[in-house]
Each structure stands twice: as C-alpha cells, then as structure tokens.
Amino acid sequence: AQKITQTQPGMFVQEKEAVTLDCTYDTSDPSYGLFWYKQPSSGEMIFLIYQGSYDQQNATEGRYSLNFQKARKSANLVISASQLGDSAMYFCAMRTQGGSEKLVFGKGTKLTVNP
Amino acid sequence: DTGVSQDPRHKITKRGQNVTFRCDPISEHNRLYWYRQTLGQGPEFLTYFQNEAQLEKSRLLSDRFSAERPKGSFSTLEIQRTEQGDSAMYLCASSLPPYIANSYNEQFFGPGTRLTVL
C-alpha cells in the first residue's frame, strides 16, 4: 500500500527567504507519480508540481522545485523567494498506478510566511 | 475556461437528515473523483468514475453513502442518515483520460462542500 508522510505540522519562513517542506513516501510499485498541492484557506487544492519516478531530473515550476531523492524515498518541496501569498497548507500526494489512479495524500504542512 | 464547481459550498444539517452534493467537472474530463477531508488531515479517496461508470469505491464509503454520475458529466454524492462523524470537507476532482493527458495528468479540484452535522 502507498503511504505519504509529512512530518512538519507547521513551518515558518520570512518573506523572500527559501523554505523546504519535507515529504517521504512508501510504495512497492516501481512506477509512481508524486504531486504537491497547495490549499489556501478558501479550501481549493491547487496543483503545484509533479515528479515521475523515472524522471532523471528534479522537477521545477517557477519558484517551486522538487528535491527528489529516490533511494531515500523523499520528495521535498522547495519554495524560493517566499511571498505572503504562499501562506497555506501544502500536501504531498502519490498517484497509484493502474485503475483509478487515485491520489494518496499526506497530512500536510501549514506554511506561514512572515513579513 | 471554467474549473471544477461544487454546490453547495456549505451545508449545515441535523443528525439523521439526508444531504446531497453536486460536482460539475471540467467538460472534457472523463474521470471524476470524490475525496473527504477531515480537520487536520489530507484528503482521503472515496470513489471514482470513468464516464458514467463507478469503478472504485473506498471502504470509507459506507452503505449510507451513494454516488452517481448518470450521464458521465456532473456527479452527485448523497449521504443518508447523516452522523456527526460525517462532518468534513467533501472535495471533487476531475482529470483527463491518460491516453490524451500529459505525464502529469493532474487532478483538478473544486472548492469543496463543507458539511457540518449538528
């Protein structure tokens, strides 16, 4: 069974600084996909970045990058140059393979960006 | 380009009442998912449709829960005889079929329906 672990319930960062949000995963499937979603207080889940298990390079999307360490089964999200609008819950998720391809989520990390 | 919409956004009901939620996915998406998110947790998968067929249900989906997607477009989630433990955010998501999607094939989420059972 797939499992996602996010060990940081809350993180604080100063505006314009970088922050790393941790995510470890467990799966026996050789093929999988890892996602990060942002959930502002409004509730909607916003897709940020994706990493496939066979991707050779770490994914990047603007200020977001994913530090993918396959041997350690970790997929940490790095947000550079934090902005006040980055304050939100952040969820790491794994997509199951075959069938529904449903997402399995971690418990999330609440990020607060201080001015 | 409209995203996933859900209605209502908030629902307060008394224990024992029935409630129904609606989800309208992105028009070209044939896959539709329902998730439940309780306070302090990440979303948990409830059920999945491909077109009008309900192909997977979680053990979380007790017999009081039923979901439909009659014409392969919008979907409804009904909870009968609500209990206080049903209080949660109910999220709907949709995605393209894998054969025409990019490698991401991310799920697009709606704003959710927050249910409070008194």
PDB file of C-alpha atoms in Angstrom:
ATOM      1  CA  ALA A   1       0.000   0.000   0.000  1.00  0.00           C
ATOM      2  CA  GLN A   2       1.121   3.529  -0.685  1.00  0.00           C
ATOM      3  CA  LYS A   3       1.815   5.923   2.155  1.00  0.00           C
ATOM      4  CA  ILE A   4       2.870   9.563   2.352  1.00  0.00           C
ATOM      5  CA  THR A   5       4.471  11.032   5.469  1.00  0.00           C
ATOM      6  CA  GLN A   6       4.786  14.746   6.142  1.00  0.00           C
ATOM      7  CA  THR A   7       6.467  15.237   9.498  1.00  0.00           C
ATOM      8  CA  GLN A   8       6.248  19.022   9.757  1.00  0.00           C
ATOM      9  CA  PRO A   9       2.823  20.133  11.014  1.00  0.00           C
ATOM     10  CA  GLY A  10       3.840  23.769  10.693  1.00  0.00           C
ATOM     11  CA  MET A  11       6.656  25.804   9.202  1.00  0.00           C
ATOM     12  CA  PHE A  12       7.527  29.485   9.385  1.00  0.00           C
ATOM     13  CA  VAL A  13       9.594  31.456   6.909  1.00  0.00           C
ATOM     14  CA  GLN A  14      10.464  35.092   6.394  1.00  0.00           C
ATOM     15  CA  GLU A  15       9.272  36.774   3.239  1.00  0.00           C
ATOM     16  CA  LYS A  16      11.804  36.444   0.388  1.00  0.00           C
ATOM     17  CA  GLU A  17      13.547  33.502   2.055  1.00  0.00           C
ATOM     18  CA  ALA A  18      13.515  29.906   0.788  1.00  0.00           C
ATOM     19  CA  VAL A  19      11.783  27.077   2.631  1.00  0.00           C
ATOM     20  CA  THR A  20      11.810  23.287   2.291  1.00  0.00           C
ATOM     21  CA  LEU A  21       8.762  21.179   3.074  1.00  0.00           C
ATOM     22  CA  ASP A  22       9.508  17.520   3.725  1.00  0.00           C
ATOM     23  CA  CYS A  23       7.769  14.515   2.212  1.00  0.00           C
ATOM     24  CA  THR A  24       8.660  10.845   2.377  1.00  0.00           C
ATOM     25  CA  TYR A  25       6.756   8.099   0.649  1.00  0.00           C
ATOM     26  CA  ASP A  26       6.424   4.354   0.680  1.00  0.00           C
ATOM     27  CA  THR A  27       5.416   2.153  -2.216  1.00  0.00           C
ATOM     28  CA  SER A  28       6.399  -1.147  -3.740  1.00  0.00           C
ATOM     29  CA  ASP A  29       5.449  -0.032  -7.251  1.00  0.00           C
ATOM     30  CA  PRO A  30       8.406   0.826  -9.492  1.00  0.00           C
ATOM     31  CA  SER A  31       6.307   3.362 -11.382  1.00  0.00           C
ATOM     32  CA  TYR A  32       4.627   6.182  -9.497  1.00  0.00           C
ATOM     33  CA  GLY A  33       3.996   9.892  -9.585  1.00  0.00           C
ATOM     34  CA  LEU A  34       4.430  12.416  -6.811  1.00  0.00           C
ATOM     35  CA  PHE A  35       2.494  15.671  -6.555  1.00  0.00           C
ATOM     36  CA  TRP A  36       2.471  18.736  -4.392  1.00  0.00           C
ATOM     37  CA  TYR A  37      -0.753  20.662  -3.904  1.00  0.00           C
ATOM     38  CA  LYS A  38      -1.382  23.972  -2.126  1.00  0.00           C
ATOM     39  CA  GLN A  39      -4.580  24.512  -0.174  1.00  0.00           C
ATOM     40  CA  PRO A  40      -5.300  28.123   0.814  1.00  0.00           C
ATOM     41  CA  SER A  41      -7.856  28.893   3.477  1.00  0.00           C
ATOM     42  CA  SER A  42     -10.518  29.012   0.751  1.00  0.00           C
ATOM     43  CA  GLY A  43     -10.213  25.222   0.521  1.00  0.00           C
ATOM     44  CA  GLU A  44      -9.433  24.585  -3.134  1.00  0.00           C
ATOM     45  CA  MET A  45      -6.493  22.300  -3.870  1.00  0.00           C
ATOM     46  CA  ILE A  46      -4.077  23.898  -6.333  1.00  0.00           C
ATOM     47  CA  PHE A  47      -1.601  21.731  -8.242  1.00  0.00           C
ATOM     48  CA  LEU A  48       1.988  22.960  -7.923  1.00  0.00           C
ATOM     49  CA  ILE A  49       4.479  20.420  -9.235  1.00  0.00           C
ATOM     50  CA  TYR A  50       4.869  16.814 -10.363  1.00  0.00           C
ATOM     51  CA  GLN A  51       7.716  14.292 -10.308  1.00  0.00           C
ATOM     52  CA  GLY A  52       7.587  10.958 -12.056  1.00  0.00           C
ATOM     53  CA  SER A  53       9.519   8.036 -10.617  1.00  0.00           C
ATOM     54  CA  TYR A  54      11.535   7.618 -13.813  1.00  0.00           C
ATOM     55  CA  ASP A  55      12.280  11.299 -14.302  1.00  0.00           C
ATOM     56  CA  GLN A  56      16.025  11.839 -14.345  1.00  0.00           C
ATOM     57  CA  GLN A  57      15.923  15.470 -13.322  1.00  0.00           C
ATOM     58  CA  ASN A  58      14.256  17.188 -10.412  1.00  0.00           C
ATOM     59  CA  ALA A  59      11.071  18.985 -11.407  1.00  0.00           C
ATOM     60  CA  THR A  60      10.900  22.767 -11.362  1.00  0.00           C
ATOM     61  CA  GLU A  61       7.959  25.125 -11.868  1.00  0.00           C
ATOM     62  CA  GLY A  62       8.766  28.775 -11.356  1.00  0.00           C
ATOM     63  CA  ARG A  63       9.574  29.317  -7.679  1.00  0.00           C
ATOM     64  CA  TYR A  64       8.796  25.684  -6.872  1.00  0.00           C
ATOM     65  CA  SER A  65      11.289  22.872  -7.173  1.00  0.00           C
ATOM     66  CA  LEU A  66      11.174  19.308  -6.036  1.00  0.00           C
ATOM     67  CA  ASN A  67      14.195  17.712  -4.390  1.00  0.00           C
ATOM     68  CA  PHE A  68      13.645  14.093  -5.434  1.00  0.00           C
ATOM     69  CA  GLN A  69      15.853  11.510  -3.743  1.00  0.00           C
ATOM     70  CA  LYS A  70      14.621   8.151  -4.958  1.00  0.00           C
ATOM     71  CA  ALA A  71      16.852   5.971  -2.806  1.00  0.00           C
ATOM     72  CA  ARG A  72      15.685   7.803   0.294  1.00  0.00           C
ATOM     73  CA  LYS A  73      12.083   7.846  -0.952  1.00  0.00           C
ATOM     74  CA  SER A  74      11.812  11.554  -0.359  1.00  0.00           C
ATOM     75  CA  ALA A  75      10.275  14.296  -2.463  1.00  0.00           C
ATOM     76  CA  ASN A  76      10.766  17.584  -0.672  1.00  0.00           C
ATOM     77  CA  LEU A  77       9.229  20.795  -1.985  1.00  0.00           C
ATOM     78  CA  VAL A  78      11.449  23.854  -2.105  1.00  0.00           C
ATOM     79  CA  ILE A  79       9.809  27.265  -2.379  1.00  0.00           C
ATOM     80  CA  SER A  80      12.233  30.026  -3.227  1.00  0.00           C
ATOM     81  CA  ALA A  81      11.706  33.731  -2.526  1.00  0.00           C
ATOM     82  CA  SER A  82       8.663  33.161  -0.321  1.00  0.00           C
ATOM     83  CA  GLN A  83       5.737  35.540  -0.673  1.00  0.00           C
ATOM     84  CA  LEU A  84       2.963  36.369   1.784  1.00  0.00           C
ATOM     85  CA  GLY A  85       0.528  34.648  -0.565  1.00  0.00           C
ATOM     86  CA  ASP A  86       2.400  31.377  -0.099  1.00  0.00           C
ATOM     87  CA  SER A  87       0.883  31.030   3.372  1.00  0.00           C
ATOM     88  CA  ALA A  88      -1.306  27.926   3.091  1.00  0.00           C
ATOM     89  CA  MET A  89      -1.466  24.192   3.714  1.00  0.00           C
ATOM     90  CA  TYR A  90       0.787  22.121   1.479  1.00  0.00           C
ATOM     91  CA  PHE A  91       0.071  18.500   0.685  1.00  0.00           C
ATOM     92  CA  CYS A  92       2.326  15.866  -0.813  1.00  0.00           C
ATOM     93  CA  ALA A  93       0.499  13.116  -2.707  1.00  0.00           C
ATOM     94  CA  MET A  94       1.270   9.935  -4.583  1.00  0.00           C
ATOM     95  CA  ARG A  95      -0.685   8.653  -7.533  1.00  0.00           C
ATOM     96  CA  THR A  96      -1.473   4.984  -7.519  1.00  0.00           C
ATOM     97  CA  GLN A  97      -0.780   3.112 -10.729  1.00  0.00           C
ATOM     98  CA  GLY A  98      -3.431   1.486 -12.849  1.00  0.00           C
ATOM     99  CA  GLY A  99      -7.159   1.548 -12.244  1.00  0.00           C
ATOM    100  CA  SER A 100      -8.415   4.767 -10.760  1.00  0.00           C
ATOM    101  CA  GLU A 101      -5.007   6.362 -10.305  1.00  0.00           C
ATOM    102  CA  LYS A 102      -6.394   7.936  -7.149  1.00  0.00           C
ATOM    103  CA  LEU A 103      -4.188  10.190  -5.042  1.00  0.00           C
ATOM    104  CA  VAL A 104      -2.927   9.233  -1.586  1.00  0.00           C
ATOM    105  CA  PHE A 105      -2.207  12.341   0.478  1.00  0.00           C
ATOM    106  CA  GLY A 106      -0.070  13.127   3.486  1.00  0.00           C
ATOM    107  CA  LYS A 107      -1.392  15.097   6.457  1.00  0.00           C
ATOM    108  CA  GLY A 108       0.008  18.328   5.167  1.00  0.00           C
ATOM    109  CA  THR A 109       2.245  21.133   6.398  1.00  0.00           C
ATOM    110  CA  LYS A 110       0.939  24.563   7.295  1.00  0.00           C
ATOM    111  CA  LEU A 111       3.298  27.209   5.963  1.00  0.00           C
ATOM    112  CA  THR A 112       3.236  30.719   7.381  1.00  0.00           C
ATOM    113  CA  VAL A 113       5.196  33.453   5.623  1.00  0.00           C
ATOM    114  CA  ASN A 114       6.063  36.347   7.898  1.00  0.00           C
ATOM    115  CA  PRO A 115       6.599  39.889   6.580  1.00  0.00           C
TER     116      PRO A 115
ATOM    117  CA  ASP B   1     -12.259  28.028 -19.188  1.00  0.00           C
ATOM    118  CA  THR B   2     -14.283  27.008 -16.166  1.00  0.00           C
ATOM    119  CA  GLY B   3     -12.835  24.789 -13.491  1.00  0.00           C
ATOM    120  CA  VAL B   4     -14.482  22.175 -11.306  1.00  0.00           C
ATOM    121  CA  SER B   5     -17.502  23.543  -9.485  1.00  0.00           C
ATOM    122  CA  GLN B   6     -19.272  22.187  -6.435  1.00  0.00           C
ATOM    123  CA  ASP B   7     -22.596  23.032  -4.896  1.00  0.00           C
ATOM    124  CA  PRO B   8     -23.384  23.908  -2.188  1.00  0.00           C
ATOM    125  CA  ARG B   9     -20.204  25.346  -0.716  1.00  0.00           C
ATOM    126  CA  HIS B  10     -21.503  24.919   2.805  1.00  0.00           C
ATOM    127  CA  LYS B  11     -24.165  22.678   4.275  1.00  0.00           C
ATOM    128  CA  ILE B  12     -25.356  22.523   7.863  1.00  0.00           C
ATOM    129  CA  THR B  13     -27.715  19.709   8.717  1.00  0.00           C
ATOM    130  CA  LYS B  14     -29.074  17.882  11.698  1.00  0.00           C
ATOM    131  CA  ARG B  15     -28.061  14.351  12.524  1.00  0.00           C
ATOM    132  CA  GLY B  16     -30.232  11.840  10.732  1.00  0.00           C
ATOM    133  CA  GLN B  17     -31.037  14.041   7.746  1.00  0.00           C
ATOM    134  CA  ASN B  18     -30.054  13.234   4.167  1.00  0.00           C
ATOM    135  CA  VAL B  19     -27.818  15.545   2.161  1.00  0.00           C
ATOM    136  CA  THR B  20     -26.791  15.651  -1.489  1.00  0.00           C
ATOM    137  CA  PHE B  21     -23.822  17.400  -3.039  1.00  0.00           C
ATOM    138  CA  ARG B  22     -23.195  18.147  -6.692  1.00  0.00           C
ATOM    139  CA  CYS B  23     -19.966  18.317  -8.659  1.00  0.00           C
ATOM    140  CA  ASP B  24     -19.538  19.633 -12.190  1.00  0.00           C
ATOM    141  CA  PRO B  25     -16.150  18.597 -13.620  1.00  0.00           C
ATOM    142  CA  ILE B  26     -14.172  20.284 -16.363  1.00  0.00           C
ATOM    143  CA  SER B  27     -16.107  19.492 -19.521  1.00  0.00           C
ATOM    144  CA  GLU B  28     -13.573  17.343 -21.382  1.00  0.00           C
ATOM    145  CA  HIS B  29     -12.558  15.352 -18.293  1.00  0.00           C
ATOM    146  CA  ASN B  30     -13.974  11.841 -18.229  1.00  0.00           C
ATOM    147  CA  ARG B  31     -12.541  10.910 -14.829  1.00  0.00           C
ATOM    148  CA  LEU B  32     -14.180  12.175 -11.665  1.00  0.00           C
ATOM    149  CA  TYR B  33     -13.107  11.601  -8.062  1.00  0.00           C
ATOM    150  CA  TRP B  34     -14.642  12.271  -4.666  1.00  0.00           C
ATOM    151  CA  TYR B  35     -12.432  12.792  -1.611  1.00  0.00           C
ATOM    152  CA  ARG B  36     -13.222  13.573   2.009  1.00  0.00           C
ATOM    153  CA  GLN B  37     -11.035  15.812   4.146  1.00  0.00           C
ATOM    154  CA  THR B  38     -11.450  15.993   7.898  1.00  0.00           C
ATOM    155  CA  LEU B  39      -9.853  18.634  10.075  1.00  0.00           C
ATOM    156  CA  GLY B  40      -6.089  18.366  10.226  1.00  0.00           C
ATOM    157  CA  GLN B  41      -5.897  15.610   7.640  1.00  0.00           C
ATOM    158  CA  GLY B  42      -5.185  15.313   3.973  1.00  0.00           C
ATOM    159  CA  PRO B  43      -7.946  14.345   1.549  1.00  0.00           C
ATOM    160  CA  GLU B  44      -8.939  10.671   1.533  1.00  0.00           C
ATOM    161  CA  PHE B  45     -10.249   8.925  -1.556  1.00  0.00           C
ATOM    162  CA  LEU B  46     -13.917   7.946  -1.546  1.00  0.00           C
ATOM    163  CA  THR B  47     -14.851   6.911  -5.069  1.00  0.00           C
ATOM    164  CA  TYR B  48     -14.005   7.237  -8.754  1.00  0.00           C
ATOM    165  CA  PHE B  49     -15.953   7.412 -12.008  1.00  0.00           C
ATOM    166  CA  GLN B  50     -14.791   6.929 -15.542  1.00  0.00           C
ATOM    167  CA  ASN B  51     -17.544   8.410 -17.661  1.00  0.00           C
ATOM    168  CA  GLU B  52     -20.759   7.164 -16.045  1.00  0.00           C
ATOM    169  CA  ALA B  53     -19.261   4.002 -14.560  1.00  0.00           C
ATOM    170  CA  GLN B  54     -18.344   3.936 -10.884  1.00  0.00           C
ATOM    171  CA  LEU B  55     -15.213   1.815 -10.990  1.00  0.00           C
ATOM    172  CA  GLU B  56     -13.782   2.049  -7.492  1.00  0.00           C
ATOM    173  CA  LYS B  57     -15.111   2.685  -4.009  1.00  0.00           C
ATOM    174  CA  SER B  58     -13.159   3.090  -0.794  1.00  0.00           C
ATOM    175  CA  ARG B  59     -14.001   1.168   2.367  1.00  0.00           C
ATOM    176  CA  LEU B  60     -14.669   4.647   3.793  1.00  0.00           C
ATOM    177  CA  LEU B  61     -17.784   4.765   1.640  1.00  0.00           C
ATOM    178  CA  SER B  62     -20.297   3.101   3.931  1.00  0.00           C
ATOM    179  CA  ASP B  63     -23.709   1.973   2.746  1.00  0.00           C
ATOM    180  CA  ARG B  64     -25.093   5.364   3.817  1.00  0.00           C
ATOM    181  CA  PHE B  65     -23.095   6.966   1.013  1.00  0.00           C
ATOM    182  CA  SER B  66     -24.029   6.752  -2.640  1.00  0.00           C
ATOM    183  CA  ALA B  67     -22.559   8.482  -5.651  1.00  0.00           C
ATOM    184  CA  GLU B  68     -23.814   8.755  -9.200  1.00  0.00           C
ATOM    185  CA  ARG B  69     -22.708  10.196 -12.481  1.00  0.00           C
ATOM    186  CA  PRO B  70     -25.719   9.437 -14.647  1.00  0.00           C
ATOM    187  CA  LYS B  71     -24.672  10.923 -17.974  1.00  0.00           C
ATOM    188  CA  GLY B  72     -20.958  10.974 -17.490  1.00  0.00           C
ATOM    189  CA  SER B  73     -20.966  14.689 -16.788  1.00  0.00           C
ATOM    190  CA  PHE B  74     -21.924  16.012 -13.334  1.00  0.00           C
ATOM    191  CA  SER B  75     -21.882  13.783 -10.272  1.00  0.00           C
ATOM    192  CA  THR B  76     -23.842  13.704  -7.027  1.00  0.00           C
ATOM    193  CA  LEU B  77     -22.805  12.380  -3.638  1.00  0.00           C
ATOM    194  CA  GLU B  78     -25.615  11.575  -1.225  1.00  0.00           C
ATOM    195  CA  ILE B  79     -25.246  10.837   2.454  1.00  0.00           C
ATOM    196  CA  GLN B  80     -28.237   9.265   4.144  1.00  0.00           C
ATOM    197  CA  ARG B  81     -28.943   9.439   7.871  1.00  0.00           C
ATOM    198  CA  THR B  82     -26.028  11.773   8.498  1.00  0.00           C
ATOM    199  CA  GLU B  83     -23.894  11.321  11.598  1.00  0.00           C
ATOM    200  CA  GLN B  84     -21.655  13.825  13.358  1.00  0.00           C
ATOM    201  CA  GLY B  85     -18.650  11.895  12.102  1.00  0.00           C
ATOM    202  CA  ASP B  86     -19.655  12.793   8.553  1.00  0.00           C
ATOM    203  CA  SER B  87     -18.705  16.426   9.213  1.00  0.00           C
ATOM    204  CA  ALA B  88     -15.906  17.148   6.769  1.00  0.00           C
ATOM    205  CA  MET B  89     -14.969  18.891   3.548  1.00  0.00           C
ATOM    206  CA  TYR B  90     -16.056  16.891   0.508  1.00  0.00           C
ATOM    207  CA  LEU B  91     -13.809  17.535  -2.468  1.00  0.00           C
ATOM    208  CA  CYS B  92     -14.457  16.650  -6.075  1.00  0.00           C
ATOM    209  CA  ALA B  93     -11.708  16.390  -8.673  1.00  0.00           C
ATOM    210  CA  SER B  94     -11.564  15.583 -12.358  1.00  0.00           C
ATOM    211  CA  SER B  95      -8.899  14.620 -14.863  1.00  0.00           C
ATOM    212  CA  LEU B  96      -8.373  13.702 -18.482  1.00  0.00           C
ATOM    213  CA  PRO B  97      -8.105  10.103 -19.634  1.00  0.00           C
ATOM    214  CA  PRO B  98      -4.431   9.015 -19.508  1.00  0.00           C
ATOM    215  CA  TYR B  99      -4.168   8.387 -23.239  1.00  0.00           C
ATOM    216  CA  ILE B 100      -4.620  12.061 -24.080  1.00  0.00           C
ATOM    217  CA  ALA B 101      -3.110  13.637 -20.984  1.00  0.00           C
ATOM    218  CA  ASN B 102       0.450  14.723 -20.401  1.00  0.00           C
ATOM    219  CA  SER B 103       2.593  12.740 -17.984  1.00  0.00           C
ATOM    220  CA  TYR B 104       1.329  14.855 -15.105  1.00  0.00           C
ATOM    221  CA  ASN B 105      -2.357  14.187 -15.698  1.00  0.00           C
ATOM    222  CA  GLU B 106      -3.011  16.133 -12.556  1.00  0.00           C
ATOM    223  CA  GLN B 107      -6.378  16.112 -10.891  1.00  0.00           C
ATOM    224  CA  PHE B 108      -8.160  19.455 -10.851  1.00  0.00           C
ATOM    225  CA  PHE B 109     -10.049  20.072  -7.640  1.00  0.00           C
ATOM    226  CA  GLY B 110     -13.210  22.000  -6.947  1.00  0.00           C
ATOM    227  CA  PRO B 111     -13.645  24.362  -3.984  1.00  0.00           C
ATOM    228  CA  GLY B 112     -15.276  21.655  -1.885  1.00  0.00           C
ATOM    229  CA  THR B 113     -18.503  21.370   0.099  1.00  0.00           C
ATOM    230  CA  ARG B 114     -18.087  21.813   3.835  1.00  0.00           C
ATOM    231  CA  LEU B 115     -20.603  19.683   5.709  1.00  0.00           C
ATOM    232  CA  THR B 116     -21.439  20.291   9.352  1.00  0.00           C
ATOM    233  CA  VAL B 117     -23.677  17.775  11.081  1.00  0.00           C
ATOM    234  CA  LEU B 118     -25.200  19.058  14.321  1.00  0.00           C
TER     235      LEU B 118
END
